[in-house]
């Protein structure tokens, strides 16, 4: 009986959860509070795959790990949600601490696991469903949500979803974007790096069509009706083929292939090729830094929200305590103020790619005083943000948390770290960081160590 009660945990870590991952995001984004928070505080446009990983990864920490991991994850979510509040584009206030919204987000995770089993042809029976839901509620109780927000039994979930869809859900801008343009614009996942940009652009069109059709087909009927979406026969057939195929194959795999490990595997290191000097590589380097590091929301400009999204991602990966998170957010806010003060030429509170590149090139070319007036204070703020434990050094995990991304291969990032670590002691001092990063922004040739802090271009 105990083993059956743990089935929800196992199913959450099964690889076929990927088939309902986009469905999960759409269900959550259809809540206006979630949508408003995503618009200003999320990196889902530029890093959609990271958003999926964070959502599922958080679920695994909540339901798959021990009580201490559960406690830390809830504390981390509480700290993150305190910062997600404001007014949406339509003027309506939103607050991620809203109890009804938090309950909805949690329950969509459970419902998607149930849907995965049902669509795959191996649904929970009534007893298994109640046992799985009791396990789920046991973890959710640690959030301290008001009584009545979480249905008492699994049998009440159908009515809850229908009511919530009717009273709260909307076809929000975030939900529309998830089902539309995002899928056609999504960056290449790291695992598909071998396709190259041209190959991924071709594959992406097919992926976009498949994910959209599958997601619409799999949404609960009450949600489809509320959002005005139609489940076509073609979509229904696609859903049946994919889910039934996965349901027939995946459960028969050995556990090491069937389930995803809670801990991500360390990337293998590769020996880098030699870099070749270029005449003036600053423009492409600055453009790449803007796209891959600064523009977290993927809208072509950077604001305080991009820097805070970076801070959130750093804290998320390194699992910092409250004091550590506060230090990281303070440092990233300082970094933003440096960027805004030096580069926001039109005073609109945003720094465009053109403003960033032009201001950096002009400042470096105009006079050396620019370094101390604009660049070096910003770099000191970056170092403070990356140095999450306050040790005065950057370890590789800290470096990766700030400068890693879906478009930067782990081997390239490791190479950049080693290039900055000029004394080879396995950590980067502030002096090494400032010298290397200054070279990234100012060196015309690509042979300076700092020009490869993101790996080779």
mmCIF file of N, CA, C and O in Angstrom, residues 209-247:
data_model
loop_
_atom_site.group_PDB
_atom_site.id
_atom_site.type_symbol
_atom_site.label_atom_id
_atom_site.label_comp_id
_atom_site.label_asym_id
_atom_site.label_seq_id
_atom_site.Cartn_x
_atom_site.Cartn_y
_atom_site.Cartn_z
ATOM 1 N N UNK A 209 4.122 23.325 -34.333
ATOM 2 C CA UNK A 209 2.810 22.806 -34.729
ATOM 3 C C UNK A 209 2.390 21.636 -33.848
ATOM 4 O O UNK A 209 1.232 21.547 -33.413
ATOM 5 N N UNK A 210 3.333 20.734 -33.572
ATOM 6 C CA UNK A 210 3.023 19.553 -32.760
ATOM 7 C C UNK A 210 2.657 19.949 -31.339
ATOM 8 O O UNK A 210 1.645 19.481 -30.777
ATOM 9 N N UNK A 211 3.454 20.820 -30.714
ATOM 10 C CA UNK A 211 3.196 21.189 -29.325
ATOM 11 C C UNK A 211 1.867 21.928 -29.200
ATOM 12 O O UNK A 211 1.090 21.697 -28.264
ATOM 13 N N UNK A 212 1.589 22.809 -30.138
ATOM 14 C CA UNK A 212 0.325 23.544 -30.052
ATOM 15 C C UNK A 212 -0.870 22.595 -30.190
ATOM 16 O O UNK A 212 -1.814 22.644 -29.391
ATOM 17 N N UNK A 213 -0.835 21.729 -31.212
ATOM 18 C CA UNK A 213 -1.949 20.801 -31.412
ATOM 19 C C UNK A 213 -2.112 19.875 -30.208
ATOM 20 O O UNK A 213 -3.238 19.632 -29.748
ATOM 21 N N UNK A 214 -0.992 19.373 -29.700
ATOM 22 C CA UNK A 214 -1.034 18.455 -28.561
ATOM 23 C C UNK A 214 -1.581 19.163 -27.327
ATOM 24 O O UNK A 214 -2.419 18.605 -26.596
ATOM 25 N N UNK A 215 -1.118 20.376 -27.075
ATOM 26 C CA UNK A 215 -1.540 21.107 -25.881
ATOM 27 C C UNK A 215 -3.029 21.408 -25.912
ATOM 28 O O UNK A 215 -3.742 21.197 -24.929
ATOM 29 N N UNK A 216 -3.515 21.913 -27.044
ATOM 30 C CA UNK A 216 -4.941 22.226 -27.148
ATOM 31 C C UNK A 216 -5.776 20.963 -26.990
ATOM 32 O O UNK A 216 -6.811 20.963 -26.309
ATOM 33 N N UNK A 217 -5.333 19.878 -27.593
ATOM 34 C CA UNK A 217 -6.088 18.625 -27.495
ATOM 35 C C UNK A 217 -6.162 18.121 -26.066
ATOM 36 O O UNK A 217 -7.174 17.531 -25.653
ATOM 37 N N UNK A 218 -5.087 18.345 -25.290
ATOM 38 C CA UNK A 218 -4.994 17.761 -23.954
ATOM 39 C C UNK A 218 -5.559 18.629 -22.840
ATOM 40 O O UNK A 218 -5.698 18.170 -21.706
ATOM 41 N N UNK A 219 -5.851 19.907 -23.116
ATOM 42 C CA UNK A 219 -6.390 20.772 -22.067
ATOM 43 C C UNK A 219 -7.729 20.240 -21.568
ATOM 44 O O UNK A 219 -8.495 19.649 -22.328
ATOM 45 N N UNK A 220 -8.032 20.438 -20.285
ATOM 46 C CA UNK A 220 -9.346 20.024 -19.785
ATOM 47 C C UNK A 220 -10.456 20.701 -20.583
ATOM 48 O O UNK A 220 -10.342 21.868 -20.969
ATOM 49 N N UNK A 221 -11.549 20.002 -20.873
ATOM 50 C CA UNK A 221 -12.637 20.578 -21.679
ATOM 51 C C UNK A 221 -13.122 21.929 -21.159
ATOM 52 O O UNK A 221 -13.401 22.835 -21.951
ATOM 53 N N UNK A 222 -13.233 22.070 -19.831
ATOM 54 C CA UNK A 222 -13.720 23.342 -19.277
ATOM 55 C C UNK A 222 -12.767 24.483 -19.588
ATOM 56 O O UNK A 222 -13.199 25.622 -19.824
ATOM 57 N N UNK A 223 -11.467 24.197 -19.617
ATOM 58 C CA UNK A 223 -10.476 25.233 -19.919
ATOM 59 C C UNK A 223 -10.518 25.577 -21.402
ATOM 60 O O UNK A 223 -10.465 26.750 -21.784
ATOM 61 N N UNK A 224 -10.605 24.556 -22.253
ATOM 62 C CA UNK A 224 -10.713 24.819 -23.703
ATOM 63 C C UNK A 224 -11.923 25.691 -24.007
ATOM 64 O O UNK A 224 -11.854 26.635 -24.801
ATOM 65 N N UNK A 225 -13.043 25.362 -23.374
ATOM 66 C CA UNK A 225 -14.257 26.131 -23.615
ATOM 67 C C UNK A 225 -14.084 27.576 -23.160
ATOM 68 O O UNK A 225 -14.482 28.515 -23.857
ATOM 69 N N UNK A 226 -13.473 27.768 -21.993
ATOM 70 C CA UNK A 226 -13.284 29.110 -21.461
ATOM 71 C C UNK A 226 -12.359 29.944 -22.353
ATOM 72 O O UNK A 226 -12.595 31.142 -22.561
ATOM 73 N N UNK A 227 -11.326 29.308 -22.916
ATOM 74 C CA UNK A 227 -10.357 30.025 -23.741
ATOM 75 C C UNK A 227 -10.772 30.094 -25.204
ATOM 76 O O UNK A 227 -10.078 30.723 -26.010
ATOM 77 N N UNK A 228 -11.861 29.434 -25.560
ATOM 78 C CA UNK A 228 -12.336 29.468 -26.936
ATOM 79 C C UNK A 228 -11.472 28.661 -27.886
ATOM 80 O O UNK A 228 -11.372 28.992 -29.074
ATOM 81 N N UNK A 229 -10.879 27.587 -27.417
ATOM 82 C CA UNK A 229 -10.020 26.740 -28.244
ATOM 83 C C UNK A 229 -10.792 25.513 -28.709
ATOM 84 O O UNK A 229 -11.650 24.990 -27.993
ATOM 85 N N UNK A 230 -10.471 25.046 -29.901
ATOM 86 C CA UNK A 230 -11.186 23.910 -30.494
ATOM 87 C C UNK A 230 -10.233 22.726 -30.639
ATOM 88 O O UNK A 230 -9.121 22.878 -31.165
ATOM 89 N N UNK A 231 -10.682 21.575 -30.200
ATOM 90 C CA UNK A 231 -9.909 20.332 -30.317
ATOM 91 C C UNK A 231 -10.283 19.649 -31.636
ATOM 92 O O UNK A 231 -11.361 19.098 -31.779
ATOM 93 N N UNK A 232 -9.373 19.684 -32.581
ATOM 94 C CA UNK A 232 -9.656 19.100 -33.895
ATOM 95 C C UNK A 232 -9.439 17.592 -33.868
ATOM 96 O O UNK A 232 -8.799 17.049 -32.963
ATOM 97 N N UNK A 233 -9.964 16.921 -34.872
ATOM 98 C CA UNK A 233 -9.761 15.470 -34.971
ATOM 99 C C UNK A 233 -8.284 15.142 -35.165
ATOM 100 O O UNK A 233 -7.783 14.163 -34.618
ATOM 101 N N UNK A 234 -7.602 15.964 -35.932
ATOM 102 C CA UNK A 234 -6.175 15.743 -36.147
ATOM 103 C C UNK A 234 -5.411 15.857 -34.840
ATOM 104 O O UNK A 234 -4.520 15.041 -34.540
ATOM 105 N N UNK A 235 -5.763 16.859 -34.024
ATOM 106 C CA UNK A 235 -5.097 17.029 -32.738
ATOM 107 C C UNK A 235 -5.398 15.866 -31.806
ATOM 108 O O UNK A 235 -4.519 15.384 -31.077
ATOM 109 N N UNK A 236 -6.646 15.392 -31.819
ATOM 110 C CA UNK A 236 -7.020 14.259 -30.976
ATOM 111 C C UNK A 236 -6.240 13.010 -31.371
ATOM 112 O O UNK A 236 -5.787 12.237 -30.517
ATOM 113 N N UNK A 237 -6.066 12.805 -32.684
ATOM 114 C CA UNK A 237 -5.297 11.650 -33.162
ATOM 115 C C UNK A 237 -3.830 11.770 -32.768
ATOM 116 O O UNK A 237 -3.218 10.793 -32.316
ATOM 117 N N UNK A 238 -3.271 12.962 -32.914
ATOM 118 C CA UNK A 238 -1.884 13.192 -32.517
ATOM 119 C C UNK A 238 -1.689 12.897 -31.040
ATOM 120 O O UNK A 238 -0.725 12.225 -30.635
ATOM 121 N N UNK A 239 -2.608 13.382 -30.217
ATOM 122 C CA UNK A 239 -2.533 13.152 -28.773
ATOM 123 C C UNK A 239 -2.582 11.663 -28.457
ATOM 124 O O UNK A 239 -1.793 11.153 -27.654
ATOM 125 N N UNK A 240 -3.491 10.953 -29.097
ATOM 126 C CA UNK A 240 -3.621 9.513 -28.836
ATOM 127 C C UNK A 240 -2.359 8.764 -29.227
ATOM 128 O O UNK A 240 -1.879 7.889 -28.480
ATOM 129 N N UNK A 241 -1.805 9.093 -30.383
ATOM 130 C CA UNK A 241 -0.599 8.397 -30.848
ATOM 131 C C UNK A 241 0.582 8.646 -29.915
ATOM 132 O O UNK A 241 1.278 7.710 -29.504
ATOM 133 N N UNK A 242 0.812 9.907 -29.557
ATOM 134 C CA UNK A 242 1.972 10.239 -28.725
ATOM 135 C C UNK A 242 1.831 9.695 -27.307
ATOM 136 O O UNK A 242 2.750 9.064 -26.775
ATOM 137 N N UNK A 243 0.678 9.938 -26.698
ATOM 138 C CA UNK A 243 0.506 9.507 -25.307
ATOM 139 C C UNK A 243 0.410 7.985 -25.195
ATOM 140 O O UNK A 243 1.033 7.388 -24.296
ATOM 141 N N UNK A 244 -0.343 7.362 -26.065
ATOM 142 C CA UNK A 244 -0.466 5.899 -25.975
ATOM 143 C C UNK A 244 0.860 5.233 -26.319
ATOM 144 O O UNK A 244 1.225 4.213 -25.714
ATOM 145 N N UNK A 245 1.587 5.815 -27.286
ATOM 146 C CA UNK A 245 2.903 5.265 -27.607
ATOM 147 C C UNK A 245 3.854 5.367 -26.434
ATOM 148 O O UNK A 245 4.536 4.396 -26.075
ATOM 149 N N UNK A 246 3.897 6.559 -25.804
ATOM 150 C CA UNK A 246 4.770 6.729 -24.634
ATOM 151 C C UNK A 246 4.303 5.862 -23.475
ATOM 152 O O UNK A 246 5.113 5.280 -22.743
ATOM 153 N N UNK A 247 2.965 5.755 -23.319
ATOM 154 C CA UNK A 247 2.438 4.928 -22.231
ATOM 155 C C UNK A 247 2.743 3.460 -22.403
ATOM 156 O O UNK A 247 2.835 2.712 -21.421
#
